[in-house]
Structures are given as C-alpha cells and as structure tokens.
Amino acid sequence: MMLGPPGAGKGTQARRLADDLGLLHIATGDILRQAAAADTDLGRQAAAIMSQGGLVPDAVMIGLIAERLGDPAATGGFVLDGFPRTVEQAQALDELMREQTGREIDAAVYLDAPEEELVRRSASRRVCRGCGANYNLISSPPRRESICDACGGGLYLRDDDREGTVRRRLAVYRDLTHPVTAYYDARGCLRRVDGLAPPDQVYQDLRRQLAGLERA
Ligand code: AMP
C-alpha cells in the first residue's frame, strides 16, 4: 500500500509498481472520480465531499474496498493507493484481509515531501478524463498539450488540486491519515521513501525497499 500526503506521488508510483509486478492497482480516488463522472449515488455523495477536500465516510470506503478485494483479479496481489486514510479503515482492512484473502499487508510505503512542494505539485498535476493517467506540467508533461499520451483523452485540473482545497486536504491528512503510518510502523512493515526526488529515482528507491518481498 502507498501512504503519504496528497501530491507525494502515490498514484504515479503505485501504477508503475502494479504494472511491473502484475498486481491489481486499487486507487480509491480514481474509483470515486469514475463514480462521480458516471453520476451514480456513490459518485454524487463523494463528489460534494471531495471538492471540499474532506474524507468520504469510513463505512462507504470500507464497503467499496471489500468489493474490490473480493474481485478475482485481486487474488494475485494488489497495490492499494489512497486507502486506508484513517486508523478505522486500517483496522477494517486487517479484518477484511483475514476474512477474504487469508493474507496480510506485506508493506506500507510512506512517501513524503515538504508541504510547499505538495501544493506546487498538485497545482501542476493534470489527470486524463479517459484513463485516469496523471501528468505533471513541469516534471512529466504530456507530449501534446492537454492530451493523454496513453489514450488520447483530454486532461483536466482536479477541482481539489486548487491551492485552498489542497491546504484543507493537507490538514485532513495531518489529523486523520498521518496516524495510519504509526499503525503500520508499530507492526514493522512501514518503508519510508523520499518523495521529493524525481519520479524515476523515487521508483528505484521504492523497489529497493521492497526487494525482499517480491515473489517470482
Ligand atoms: P486521491 O485521488 O487519492 O487524492 O483521493 C481524492 C479524494 O477522494 C480524497 O481527497 C477524498 O475526498 C476521497 N477519498 C479517496 N480515498 C479515500 C478514503 N480511503 N477515505 C476517504 N476518502 C477518500
């Protein structure tokens, strides 16, 4: 799983790791944005909360993850991105893992970067409407302006990546999500990775941190 504040690079690193290791990428923010775009009940409920920088209620998120863990595609292993965001979610995940997979979380990767860098990165992030790929206008721009390299979809600035909302998300992170790192640290599976380095370097560090865990 990837832990860390908004803008630390969780999504970018999680996608690459999942691709390289053949794992399912479960990104709760992507799932909620897709639900919002499809205007489902969940999507409508989530959109209002997301645009304010708040957290969708634990019960809703836990139900959503329970569904994903039950997906046959998850049996080969997965990378969680954006979940858990509260200690309650982490506790519920333990229970779900025991009941549904008989396995435990192998590693919680904690990506961090200084706050001003997180605000800067969020403002220059662009997301594809089609496939959800992330770009950064400064460090990893698309080849053609506003067009996704992967699927040709249009790119947009997330509502919640505007500065005021990012600052609110950072406050929510500090209060509710940061304690999740201590939860996994106490269990001895927290791996710290410096998220300030360029993405390729972060990825190499991440792979080094996970080296002992990778199965053939
Ligand atoms: P992300 O794409 O991971 O930055 O998530 C975007 C937004 O979706 C967050 O700011 C929350 O509003 C909501 N969200 C995503 N994952 C969770 C979660 N595990 N618990 C509560 N809210 C979530």
JSON list of C-alpha atoms and ligand atoms in Angstrom, two decimals:
[
{"chain": "A", "resi": 1, "resn": "MET", "atom": "CA", "xyz": [0.00, 0.00, 0.00]},
{"chain": "A", "resi": 2, "resn": "MET", "atom": "CA", "xyz": [1.01, 3.60, -0.61]},
{"chain": "A", "resi": 3, "resn": "LEU", "atom": "CA", "xyz": [0.67, 6.09, 2.22]},
{"chain": "A", "resi": 4, "resn": "GLY", "atom": "CA", "xyz": [1.52, 9.78, 2.23]},
{"chain": "A", "resi": 5, "resn": "PRO", "atom": "CA", "xyz": [0.07, 13.25, 1.81]},
{"chain": "A", "resi": 6, "resn": "PRO", "atom": "CA", "xyz": [-1.74, 14.44, -1.33]},
{"chain": "A", "resi": 7, "resn": "GLY", "atom": "CA", "xyz": [0.73, 15.24, -4.10]},
{"chain": "A", "resi": 8, "resn": "ALA", "atom": "CA", "xyz": [3.52, 12.98, -2.77]},
{"chain": "A", "resi": 9, "resn": "GLY", "atom": "CA", "xyz": [3.35, 10.78, -5.89]},
{"chain": "A", "resi": 10, "resn": "LYS", "atom": "CA", "xyz": [1.39, 7.79, -4.58]},
{"chain": "A", "resi": 11, "resn": "GLY", "atom": "CA", "xyz": [-0.64, 7.35, -7.77]},
{"chain": "A", "resi": 12, "resn": "THR", "atom": "CA", "xyz": [2.32, 7.59, -10.15]},
{"chain": "A", "resi": 13, "resn": "GLN", "atom": "CA", "xyz": [4.40, 5.11, -8.16]},
{"chain": "A", "resi": 14, "resn": "ALA", "atom": "CA", "xyz": [1.50, 2.74, -7.46]},
{"chain": "A", "resi": 15, "resn": "ARG", "atom": "CA", "xyz": [0.58, 2.45, -11.14]},
{"chain": "A", "resi": 16, "resn": "ARG", "atom": "CA", "xyz": [4.15, 1.73, -12.17]},
{"chain": "A", "resi": 17, "resn": "LEU", "atom": "CA", "xyz": [4.65, -0.82, -9.40]},
{"chain": "A", "resi": 18, "resn": "ALA", "atom": "CA", "xyz": [1.39, -2.59, -10.21]},
{"chain": "A", "resi": 19, "resn": "ASP", "atom": "CA", "xyz": [2.27, -2.69, -13.93]},
{"chain": "A", "resi": 20, "resn": "ASP", "atom": "CA", "xyz": [5.77, -4.04, -13.34]},
{"chain": "A", "resi": 21, "resn": "LEU", "atom": "CA", "xyz": [4.75, -6.68, -10.81]},
{"chain": "A", "resi": 22, "resn": "GLY", "atom": "CA", "xyz": [1.46, -7.68, -12.44]},
{"chain": "A", "resi": 23, "resn": "LEU", "atom": "CA", "xyz": [-0.58, -6.57, -9.43]},
{"chain": "A", "resi": 24, "resn": "LEU", "atom": "CA", "xyz": [-4.05, -5.06, -9.36]},
{"chain": "A", "resi": 25, "resn": "HIS", "atom": "CA", "xyz": [-3.95, -1.28, -8.77]},
{"chain": "A", "resi": 26, "resn": "ILE", "atom": "CA", "xyz": [-6.77, -0.27, -6.44]},
{"chain": "A", "resi": 27, "resn": "ALA", "atom": "CA", "xyz": [-6.96, 3.53, -6.28]},
{"chain": "A", "resi": 28, "resn": "THR", "atom": "CA", "xyz": [-9.91, 4.71, -4.21]},
{"chain": "A", "resi": 29, "resn": "GLY", "atom": "CA", "xyz": [-9.70, 8.31, -5.52]},
{"chain": "A", "resi": 30, "resn": "ASP", "atom": "CA", "xyz": [-9.89, 7.01, -9.12]},
{"chain": "A", "resi": 31, "resn": "ILE", "atom": "CA", "xyz": [-12.87, 4.80, -8.23]},
{"chain": "A", "resi": 32, "resn": "LEU", "atom": "CA", "xyz": [-14.68, 7.76, -6.66]},
{"chain": "A", "resi": 33, "resn": "ARG", "atom": "CA", "xyz": [-13.90, 10.07, -9.59]},
{"chain": "A", "resi": 34, "resn": "GLN", "atom": "CA", "xyz": [-15.22, 7.43, -12.02]},
{"chain": "A", "resi": 35, "resn": "ALA", "atom": "CA", "xyz": [-18.38, 7.09, -9.92]},
{"chain": "A", "resi": 36, "resn": "ALA", "atom": "CA", "xyz": [-18.79, 10.89, -9.94]},
{"chain": "A", "resi": 37, "resn": "ALA", "atom": "CA", "xyz": [-18.34, 11.03, -13.74]},
{"chain": "A", "resi": 38, "resn": "ALA", "atom": "CA", "xyz": [-20.96, 8.27, -14.12]},
{"chain": "A", "resi": 39, "resn": "ASP", "atom": "CA", "xyz": [-23.26, 10.19, -11.73]},
{"chain": "A", "resi": 40, "resn": "THR", "atom": "CA", "xyz": [-24.04, 7.16, -9.55]},
{"chain": "A", "resi": 41, "resn": "ASP", "atom": "CA", "xyz": [-25.40, 7.53, -5.99]},
{"chain": "A", "resi": 42, "resn": "LEU", "atom": "CA", "xyz": [-21.91, 6.93, -4.61]},
{"chain": "A", "resi": 43, "resn": "GLY", "atom": "CA", "xyz": [-20.46, 9.40, -7.12]},
{"chain": "A", "resi": 44, "resn": "ARG", "atom": "CA", "xyz": [-22.89, 12.17, -6.18]},
{"chain": "A", "resi": 45, "resn": "GLN", "atom": "CA", "xyz": [-22.27, 11.65, -2.45]},
{"chain": "A", "resi": 46, "resn": "ALA", "atom": "CA", "xyz": [-18.49, 11.54, -2.92]},
{"chain": "A", "resi": 47, "resn": "ALA", "atom": "CA", "xyz": [-18.19, 14.49, -5.33]},
{"chain": "A", "resi": 48, "resn": "ALA", "atom": "CA", "xyz": [-19.50, 17.00, -2.81]},
{"chain": "A", "resi": 49, "resn": "ILE", "atom": "CA", "xyz": [-17.09, 15.76, -0.13]},
{"chain": "A", "resi": 50, "resn": "MET", "atom": "CA", "xyz": [-14.10, 15.51, -2.47]},
{"chain": "A", "resi": 51, "resn": "SER", "atom": "CA", "xyz": [-14.50, 19.03, -3.82]},
{"chain": "A", "resi": 52, "resn": "GLN", "atom": "CA", "xyz": [-14.33, 20.32, -0.21]},
{"chain": "A", "resi": 53, "resn": "GLY", "atom": "CA", "xyz": [-11.17, 18.32, 0.49]},
{"chain": "A", "resi": 54, "resn": "GLY", "atom": "CA", "xyz": [-12.89, 16.10, 3.10]},
{"chain": "A", "resi": 55, "resn": "LEU", "atom": "CA", "xyz": [-12.99, 12.33, 3.51]},
{"chain": "A", "resi": 56, "resn": "VAL", "atom": "CA", "xyz": [-15.79, 10.06, 2.31]},
{"chain": "A", "resi": 57, "resn": "PRO", "atom": "CA", "xyz": [-17.26, 8.22, 5.36]},
{"chain": "A", "resi": 58, "resn": "ASP", "atom": "CA", "xyz": [-15.34, 5.15, 6.54]},
{"chain": "A", "resi": 59, "resn": "ALA", "atom": "CA", "xyz": [-18.33, 2.80, 6.15]},
{"chain": "A", "resi": 60, "resn": "VAL", "atom": "CA", "xyz": [-18.68, 3.74, 2.46]},
{"chain": "A", "resi": 61, "resn": "MET", "atom": "CA", "xyz": [-14.98, 3.31, 1.77]},
{"chain": "A", "resi": 62, "resn": "ILE", "atom": "CA", "xyz": [-14.72, 0.02, 3.65]},
{"chain": "A", "resi": 63, "resn": "GLY", "atom": "CA", "xyz": [-17.66, -1.37, 1.66]},
{"chain": "A", "resi": 64, "resn": "LEU", "atom": "CA", "xyz": [-16.02, -0.29, -1.56]},
{"chain": "A", "resi": 65, "resn": "ILE", "atom": "CA", "xyz": [-12.71, -1.96, -0.66]},
{"chain": "A", "resi": 66, "resn": "ALA", "atom": "CA", "xyz": [-14.46, -5.16, 0.48]},
{"chain": "A", "resi": 67, "resn": "GLU", "atom": "CA", "xyz": [-15.95, -5.38, -3.01]},
{"chain": "A", "resi": 68, "resn": "ARG", "atom": "CA", "xyz": [-12.58, -4.86, -4.71]},
{"chain": "A", "resi": 69, "resn": "LEU", "atom": "CA", "xyz": [-10.76, -7.40, -2.53]},
{"chain": "A", "resi": 70, "resn": "GLY", "atom": "CA", "xyz": [-13.41, -9.95, -3.47]},
{"chain": "A", "resi": 71, "resn": "ASP", "atom": "CA", "xyz": [-12.65, -9.39, -7.17]},
{"chain": "A", "resi": 72, "resn": "PRO", "atom": "CA", "xyz": [-10.88, -12.45, -8.68]},
{"chain": "A", "resi": 73, "resn": "ALA", "atom": "CA", "xyz": [-8.33, -10.03, -10.18]},
{"chain": "A", "resi": 74, "resn": "ALA", "atom": "CA", "xyz": [-7.15, -9.29, -6.63]},
{"chain": "A", "resi": 75, "resn": "THR", "atom": "CA", "xyz": [-6.11, -12.87, -5.82]},
{"chain": "A", "resi": 76, "resn": "GLY", "atom": "CA", "xyz": [-2.66, -12.40, -7.38]},
{"chain": "A", "resi": 77, "resn": "GLY", "atom": "CA", "xyz": [-1.97, -9.44, -5.10]},
{"chain": "A", "resi": 78, "resn": "PHE", "atom": "CA", "xyz": [-2.65, -5.72, -5.27]},
{"chain": "A", "resi": 79, "resn": "VAL", "atom": "CA", "xyz": [-1.34, -2.24, -4.62]},
{"chain": "A", "resi": 80, "resn": "LEU", "atom": "CA", "xyz": [-3.65, -0.08, -2.53]},
{"chain": "A", "resi": 81, "resn": "ASP", "atom": "CA", "xyz": [-3.45, 3.60, -3.39]},
{"chain": "A", "resi": 82, "resn": "GLY", "atom": "CA", "xyz": [-5.40, 6.09, -1.26]},
{"chain": "A", "resi": 83, "resn": "PHE", "atom": "CA", "xyz": [-6.70, 3.53, 1.23]},
{"chain": "A", "resi": 84, "resn": "PRO", "atom": "CA", "xyz": [-6.60, 3.36, 4.25]},
{"chain": "A", "resi": 85, "resn": "ARG", "atom": "CA", "xyz": [-6.93, 7.05, 5.10]},
{"chain": "A", "resi": 86, "resn": "THR", "atom": "CA", "xyz": [-8.00, 6.62, 8.74]},
{"chain": "A", "resi": 87, "resn": "VAL", "atom": "CA", "xyz": [-6.99, 4.23, 11.53]},
{"chain": "A", "resi": 88, "resn": "GLU", "atom": "CA", "xyz": [-10.57, 2.86, 11.42]},
{"chain": "A", "resi": 89, "resn": "GLN", "atom": "CA", "xyz": [-10.09, 1.99, 7.75]},
{"chain": "A", "resi": 90, "resn": "ALA", "atom": "CA", "xyz": [-6.76, 0.31, 8.56]},
{"chain": "A", "resi": 91, "resn": "GLN", "atom": "CA", "xyz": [-8.40, -1.82, 11.26]},
{"chain": "A", "resi": 92, "resn": "ALA", "atom": "CA", "xyz": [-11.25, -2.78, 8.94]},
{"chain": "A", "resi": 93, "resn": "LEU", "atom": "CA", "xyz": [-8.72, -3.68, 6.24]},
{"chain": "A", "resi": 94, "resn": "ASP", "atom": "CA", "xyz": [-6.98, -6.11, 8.62]},
{"chain": "A", "resi": 95, "resn": "GLU", "atom": "CA", "xyz": [-10.27, -7.85, 9.21]},
{"chain": "A", "resi": 96, "resn": "LEU", "atom": "CA", "xyz": [-11.16, -7.96, 5.51]},
{"chain": "A", "resi": 97, "resn": "MET", "atom": "CA", "xyz": [-7.75, -9.35, 4.62]},
{"chain": "A", "resi": 98, "resn": "ARG", "atom": "CA", "xyz": [-8.12, -12.10, 7.23]},
{"chain": "A", "resi": 99, "resn": "GLU", "atom": "CA", "xyz": [-11.63, -13.00, 6.09]},
{"chain": "A", "resi": 100, "resn": "GLN", "atom": "CA", "xyz": [-11.28, -12.63, 2.33]},
{"chain": "A", "resi": 101, "resn": "THR", "atom": "CA", "xyz": [-7.67, -13.30, 1.42]},
{"chain": "A", "resi": 102, "resn": "GLY", "atom": "CA", "xyz": [-6.05, -15.10, 4.36]},
{"chain": "A", "resi": 103, "resn": "ARG", "atom": "CA", "xyz": [-3.05, -12.86, 3.84]},
{"chain": "A", "resi": 104, "resn": "GLU", "atom": "CA", "xyz": [-1.59, -9.76, 5.46]},
{"chain": "A", "resi": 105, "resn": "ILE", "atom": "CA", "xyz": [-0.35, -6.44, 4.16]},
{"chain": "A", "resi": 106, "resn": "ASP", "atom": "CA", "xyz": [3.28, -7.05, 3.13]},
{"chain": "A", "resi": 107, "resn": "ALA", "atom": "CA", "xyz": [4.42, -3.44, 3.11]},
{"chain": "A", "resi": 108, "resn": "ALA", "atom": "CA", "xyz": [3.14, 0.08, 3.70]},
{"chain": "A", "resi": 109, "resn": "VAL", "atom": "CA", "xyz": [5.24, 2.53, 1.68]},
{"chain": "A", "resi": 110, "resn": "TYR", "atom": "CA", "xyz": [5.30, 6.01, 3.19]},
{"chain": "A", "resi": 111, "resn": "LEU", "atom": "CA", "xyz": [6.07, 8.63, 0.55]},
{"chain": "A", "resi": 112, "resn": "ASP", "atom": "CA", "xyz": [6.60, 12.14, 1.89]},
{"chain": "A", "resi": 113, "resn": "ALA", "atom": "CA", "xyz": [7.64, 15.58, 0.62]},
{"chain": "A", "resi": 114, "resn": "PRO", "atom": "CA", "xyz": [7.66, 19.12, 2.11]},
{"chain": "A", "resi": 115, "resn": "GLU", "atom": "CA", "xyz": [4.29, 20.88, 2.22]},
{"chain": "A", "resi": 116, "resn": "GLU", "atom": "CA", "xyz": [5.10, 23.71, -0.23]},
{"chain": "A", "resi": 117, "resn": "GLU", "atom": "CA", "xyz": [6.27, 21.14, -2.77]},
{"chain": "A", "resi": 118, "resn": "LEU", "atom": "CA", "xyz": [2.99, 19.22, -2.35]},
{"chain": "A", "resi": 119, "resn": "VAL", "atom": "CA", "xyz": [0.96, 22.37, -3.05]},
{"chain": "A", "resi": 120, "resn": "ARG", "atom": "CA", "xyz": [3.10, 23.21, -6.08]},
{"chain": "A", "resi": 121, "resn": "ARG", "atom": "CA", "xyz": [2.84, 19.68, -7.49]},
{"chain": "A", "resi": 122, "resn": "SER", "atom": "CA", "xyz": [-0.91, 19.49, -7.04]},
{"chain": "A", "resi": 123, "resn": "ALA", "atom": "CA", "xyz": [-1.41, 22.76, -8.96]},
{"chain": "A", "resi": 124, "resn": "SER", "atom": "CA", "xyz": [0.58, 21.42, -11.92]},
{"chain": "A", "resi": 125, "resn": "ARG", "atom": "CA", "xyz": [-0.99, 17.94, -11.91]},
{"chain": "A", "resi": 126, "resn": "ARG", "atom": "CA", "xyz": [-3.28, 17.08, -14.81]},
{"chain": "A", "resi": 127, "resn": "VAL", "atom": "CA", "xyz": [-5.44, 13.95, -14.97]},
{"chain": "A", "resi": 128, "resn": "CYS", "atom": "CA", "xyz": [-6.82, 12.14, -18.02]},
{"chain": "A", "resi": 129, "resn": "ARG", "atom": "CA", "xyz": [-10.61, 12.01, -18.23]},
{"chain": "A", "resi": 130, "resn": "GLY", "atom": "CA", "xyz": [-10.36, 8.80, -20.19]},
{"chain": "A", "resi": 131, "resn": "CYS", "atom": "CA", "xyz": [-7.93, 6.52, -18.35]},
{"chain": "A", "resi": 132, "resn": "GLY", "atom": "CA", "xyz": [-7.04, 8.47, -15.19]},
{"chain": "A", "resi": 133, "resn": "ALA", "atom": "CA", "xyz": [-3.31, 8.75, -16.07]},
{"chain": "A", "resi": 134, "resn": "ASN", "atom": "CA", "xyz": [-1.51, 11.52, -14.19]},
{"chain": "A", "resi": 135, "resn": "TYR", "atom": "CA", "xyz": [0.82, 14.12, -15.68]},
{"chain": "A", "resi": 136, "resn": "ASN", "atom": "CA", "xyz": [2.76, 16.98, -14.21]},
{"chain": "A", "resi": 137, "resn": "LEU", "atom": "CA", "xyz": [3.11, 20.06, -16.40]},
{"chain": "A", "resi": 138, "resn": "ILE", "atom": "CA", "xyz": [6.62, 20.68, -15.05]},
{"chain": "A", "resi": 139, "resn": "SER", "atom": "CA", "xyz": [8.24, 17.28, -14.42]},
{"chain": "A", "resi": 140, "resn": "SER", "atom": "CA", "xyz": [6.31, 14.92, -16.72]},
{"chain": "A", "resi": 141, "resn": "PRO", "atom": "CA", "xyz": [4.23, 16.85, -19.27]},
{"chain": "A", "resi": 142, "resn": "PRO", "atom": "CA", "xyz": [2.19, 15.08, -21.97]},
{"chain": "A", "resi": 143, "resn": "ARG", "atom": "CA", "xyz": [3.70, 15.05, -25.48]},
{"chain": "A", "resi": 144, "resn": "ARG", "atom": "CA", "xyz": [0.74, 17.05, -26.84]},
{"chain": "A", "resi": 145, "resn": "GLU", "atom": "CA", "xyz": [-0.76, 19.84, -24.75]},
{"chain": "A", "resi": 146, "resn": "SER", "atom": "CA", "xyz": [-3.84, 18.73, -22.75]},
{"chain": "A", "resi": 147, "resn": "ILE", "atom": "CA", "xyz": [-3.94, 15.30, -24.48]},
{"chain": "A", "resi": 148, "resn": "CYS", "atom": "CA", "xyz": [-3.18, 11.98, -22.76]},
{"chain": "A", "resi": 149, "resn": "ASP", "atom": "CA", "xyz": [-0.18, 10.12, -24.27]},
{"chain": "A", "resi": 150, "resn": "ALA", "atom": "CA", "xyz": [-1.72, 6.77, -23.35]},
{"chain": "A", "resi": 151, "resn": "CYS", "atom": "CA", "xyz": [-5.32, 7.04, -24.61]},
{"chain": "A", "resi": 152, "resn": "GLY", "atom": "CA", "xyz": [-5.75, 10.43, -26.33]},
{"chain": "A", "resi": 153, "resn": "GLY", "atom": "CA", "xyz": [-8.24, 11.58, -23.67]},
{"chain": "A", "resi": 154, "resn": "GLY", "atom": "CA", "xyz": [-8.47, 15.20, -22.51]},
{"chain": "A", "resi": 155, "resn": "LEU", "atom": "CA", "xyz": [-6.53, 16.32, -19.44]},
{"chain": "A", "resi": 156, "resn": "TYR", "atom": "CA", "xyz": [-8.02, 18.39, -16.62]},
{"chain": "A", "resi": 157, "resn": "LEU", "atom": "CA", "xyz": [-7.05, 20.02, -13.34]},
{"chain": "A", "resi": 158, "resn": "ARG", "atom": "CA", "xyz": [-8.79, 18.27, -10.44]},
{"chain": "A", "resi": 159, "resn": "ASP", "atom": "CA", "xyz": [-11.11, 20.60, -8.53]},
{"chain": "A", "resi": 160, "resn": "ASP", "atom": "CA", "xyz": [-9.49, 19.51, -5.29]},
{"chain": "A", "resi": 161, "resn": "ASP", "atom": "CA", "xyz": [-5.99, 20.32, -6.60]},
{"chain": "A", "resi": 162, "resn": "ARG", "atom": "CA", "xyz": [-6.63, 24.07, -6.34]},
{"chain": "A", "resi": 163, "resn": "GLU", "atom": "CA", "xyz": [-4.49, 25.63, -3.63]},
{"chain": "A", "resi": 164, "resn": "GLY", "atom": "CA", "xyz": [-7.16, 26.31, -1.00]},
{"chain": "A", "resi": 165, "resn": "THR", "atom": "CA", "xyz": [-8.53, 22.77, -1.24]},
{"chain": "A", "resi": 166, "resn": "VAL", "atom": "CA", "xyz": [-5.05, 21.22, -1.24]},
{"chain": "A", "resi": 167, "resn": "ARG", "atom": "CA", "xyz": [-4.30, 23.04, 2.02]},
{"chain": "A", "resi": 168, "resn": "ARG", "atom": "CA", "xyz": [-7.54, 21.65, 3.50]},
{"chain": "A", "resi": 169, "resn": "ARG", "atom": "CA", "xyz": [-6.64, 18.14, 2.29]},
{"chain": "A", "resi": 170, "resn": "LEU", "atom": "CA", "xyz": [-3.22, 18.52, 3.92]},
{"chain": "A", "resi": 171, "resn": "ALA", "atom": "CA", "xyz": [-4.86, 19.46, 7.24]},
{"chain": "A", "resi": 172, "resn": "VAL", "atom": "CA", "xyz": [-7.18, 16.44, 6.98]},
{"chain": "A", "resi": 173, "resn": "TYR", "atom": "CA", "xyz": [-4.15, 14.31, 6.15]},
{"chain": "A", "resi": 174, "resn": "ARG", "atom": "CA", "xyz": [-2.27, 15.51, 9.25]},
{"chain": "A", "resi": 175, "resn": "ASP", "atom": "CA", "xyz": [-5.23, 14.90, 11.57]},
{"chain": "A", "resi": 176, "resn": "LEU", "atom": "CA", "xyz": [-6.70, 11.66, 10.27]},
{"chain": "A", "resi": 177, "resn": "THR", "atom": "CA", "xyz": [-4.35, 9.93, 7.82]},
{"chain": "A", "resi": 178, "resn": "HIS", "atom": "CA", "xyz": [-0.88, 10.51, 9.20]},
{"chain": "A", "resi": 179, "resn": "PRO", "atom": "CA", "xyz": [-1.66, 8.33, 12.27]},
{"chain": "A", "resi": 180, "resn": "VAL", "atom": "CA", "xyz": [-2.06, 5.39, 9.85]},
{"chain": "A", "resi": 181, "resn": "THR", "atom": "CA", "xyz": [1.73, 5.44, 9.29]},
{"chain": "A", "resi": 182, "resn": "ALA", "atom": "CA", "xyz": [2.26, 4.79, 13.02]},
{"chain": "A", "resi": 183, "resn": "TYR", "atom": "CA", "xyz": [-0.21, 1.89, 12.83]},
{"chain": "A", "resi": 184, "resn": "TYR", "atom": "CA", "xyz": [1.94, 0.08, 10.25]},
{"chain": "A", "resi": 185, "resn": "ASP", "atom": "CA", "xyz": [5.23, 1.23, 11.79]},
{"chain": "A", "resi": 186, "resn": "ALA", "atom": "CA", "xyz": [4.24, -0.49, 15.04]},
{"chain": "A", "resi": 187, "resn": "ARG", "atom": "CA", "xyz": [3.80, -3.68, 13.03]},
{"chain": "A", "resi": 188, "resn": "GLY", "atom": "CA", "xyz": [7.23, -3.34, 11.42]},
{"chain": "A", "resi": 189, "resn": "CYS", "atom": "CA", "xyz": [6.04, -3.09, 7.80]},
{"chain": "A", "resi": 190, "resn": "LEU", "atom": "CA", "xyz": [6.43, 0.67, 7.17]},
{"chain": "A", "resi": 191, "resn": "ARG", "atom": "CA", "xyz": [9.00, 1.57, 4.46]},
{"chain": "A", "resi": 192, "resn": "ARG", "atom": "CA", "xyz": [9.94, 5.24, 4.18]},
{"chain": "A", "resi": 193, "resn": "VAL", "atom": "CA", "xyz": [10.68, 6.61, 0.71]},
{"chain": "A", "resi": 194, "resn": "ASP", "atom": "CA", "xyz": [11.70, 10.22, -0.01]},
{"chain": "A", "resi": 195, "resn": "GLY", "atom": "CA", "xyz": [9.05, 11.55, -2.40]},
{"chain": "A", "resi": 196, "resn": "LEU", "atom": "CA", "xyz": [10.95, 14.74, -3.20]},
{"chain": "A", "resi": 197, "resn": "ALA", "atom": "CA", "xyz": [13.34, 13.08, -5.67]},
{"chain": "A", "resi": 198, "resn": "PRO", "atom": "CA", "xyz": [12.47, 12.82, -9.40]},
{"chain": "A", "resi": 199, "resn": "PRO", "atom": "CA", "xyz": [9.88, 10.06, -10.11]},
{"chain": "A", "resi": 200, "resn": "ASP", "atom": "CA", "xyz": [12.38, 7.54, -11.57]},
{"chain": "A", "resi": 201, "resn": "GLN", "atom": "CA", "xyz": [14.64, 7.88, -8.56]},
{"chain": "A", "resi": 202, "resn": "VAL", "atom": "CA", "xyz": [11.69, 7.52, -6.18]},
{"chain": "A", "resi": 203, "resn": "TYR", "atom": "CA", "xyz": [10.70, 4.37, -8.02]},
{"chain": "A", "resi": 204, "resn": "GLN", "atom": "CA", "xyz": [14.18, 2.85, -7.75]},
{"chain": "A", "resi": 205, "resn": "ASP", "atom": "CA", "xyz": [14.24, 3.58, -4.04]},
{"chain": "A", "resi": 206, "resn": "LEU", "atom": "CA", "xyz": [10.78, 2.06, -3.69]},
{"chain": "A", "resi": 207, "resn": "ARG", "atom": "CA", "xyz": [11.86, -1.14, -5.46]},
{"chain": "A", "resi": 208, "resn": "ARG", "atom": "CA", "xyz": [14.95, -1.36, -3.24]},
{"chain": "A", "resi": 209, "resn": "GLN", "atom": "CA", "xyz": [12.75, -1.02, -0.16]},
{"chain": "A", "resi": 210, "resn": "LEU", "atom": "CA", "xyz": [10.50, -3.83, -1.38]},
{"chain": "A", "resi": 211, "resn": "ALA", "atom": "CA", "xyz": [13.26, -6.07, -2.72]},
{"chain": "A", "resi": 212, "resn": "GLY", "atom": "CA", "xyz": [12.99, -8.72, -0.01]},
{"chain": "A", "resi": 213, "resn": "LEU", "atom": "CA", "xyz": [9.25, -9.11, -0.54]},
{"chain": "A", "resi": 214, "resn": "GLU", "atom": "CA", "xyz": [8.88, -9.70, -4.26]},
{"chain": "A", "resi": 215, "resn": "ARG", "atom": "CA", "xyz": [7.86, -13.17, -5.18]},
{"chain": "A", "resi": 216, "resn": "ALA", "atom": "CA", "xyz": [8.54, -14.77, -8.52]},
{"chain": "B", "resi": 1, "resn": "AMP", "atom": "P1", "xyz": [-6.95, 10.80, -4.15]},
{"chain": "B", "resi": 1, "resn": "AMP", "atom": "O1", "xyz": [-7.18, 10.64, -5.61]},
{"chain": "B", "resi": 1, "resn": "AMP", "atom": "O2", "xyz": [-6.39, 9.56, -3.51]},
{"chain": "B", "resi": 1, "resn": "AMP", "atom": "O3", "xyz": [-6.17, 12.04, -3.80]},
{"chain": "B", "resi": 1, "resn": "AMP", "atom": "O4", "xyz": [-8.40, 10.97, -3.48]},
{"chain": "B", "resi": 1, "resn": "AMP", "atom": "C1", "xyz": [-9.23, 12.08, -3.80]},
{"chain": "B", "resi": 1, "resn": "AMP", "atom": "C2", "xyz": [-10.31, 12.27, -2.76]},
{"chain": "B", "resi": 1, "resn": "AMP", "atom": "O5", "xyz": [-11.15, 11.11, -2.70]},
{"chain": "B", "resi": 1, "resn": "AMP", "atom": "C3", "xyz": [-9.84, 12.45, -1.33]},
{"chain": "B", "resi": 1, "resn": "AMP", "atom": "O6", "xyz": [-9.43, 13.78, -1.05]},
{"chain": "B", "resi": 1, "resn": "AMP", "atom": "C4", "xyz": [-11.10, 12.04, -0.56]},
{"chain": "B", "resi": 1, "resn": "AMP", "atom": "O7", "xyz": [-12.07, 13.05, -0.61]},
{"chain": "B", "resi": 1, "resn": "AMP", "atom": "C5", "xyz": [-11.61, 10.87, -1.37]},
{"chain": "B", "resi": 1, "resn": "AMP", "atom": "N1", "xyz": [-11.02, 9.58, -0.92]},
{"chain": "B", "resi": 1, "resn": "AMP", "atom": "C6", "xyz": [-10.17, 8.77, -1.62]},
{"chain": "B", "resi": 1, "resn": "AMP", "atom": "N2", "xyz": [-9.83, 7.69, -0.89]},
{"chain": "B", "resi": 1, "resn": "AMP", "atom": "C7", "xyz": [-10.47, 7.83, 0.31]},
{"chain": "B", "resi": 1, "resn": "AMP", "atom": "C8", "xyz": [-10.51, 7.06, 1.51]},
{"chain": "B", "resi": 1, "resn": "AMP", "atom": "N3", "xyz": [-9.80, 5.93, 1.63]},
{"chain": "B", "resi": 1, "resn": "AMP", "atom": "N4", "xyz": [-11.27, 7.53, 2.52]},
{"chain": "B", "resi": 1, "resn": "AMP", "atom": "C9", "xyz": [-11.98, 8.66, 2.43]},
{"chain": "B", "resi": 1, "resn": "AMP", "atom": "N5", "xyz": [-11.99, 9.44, 1.34]},
{"chain": "B", "resi": 1, "resn": "AMP", "atom": "C10", "xyz": [-11.26, 9.04, 0.28]}
]
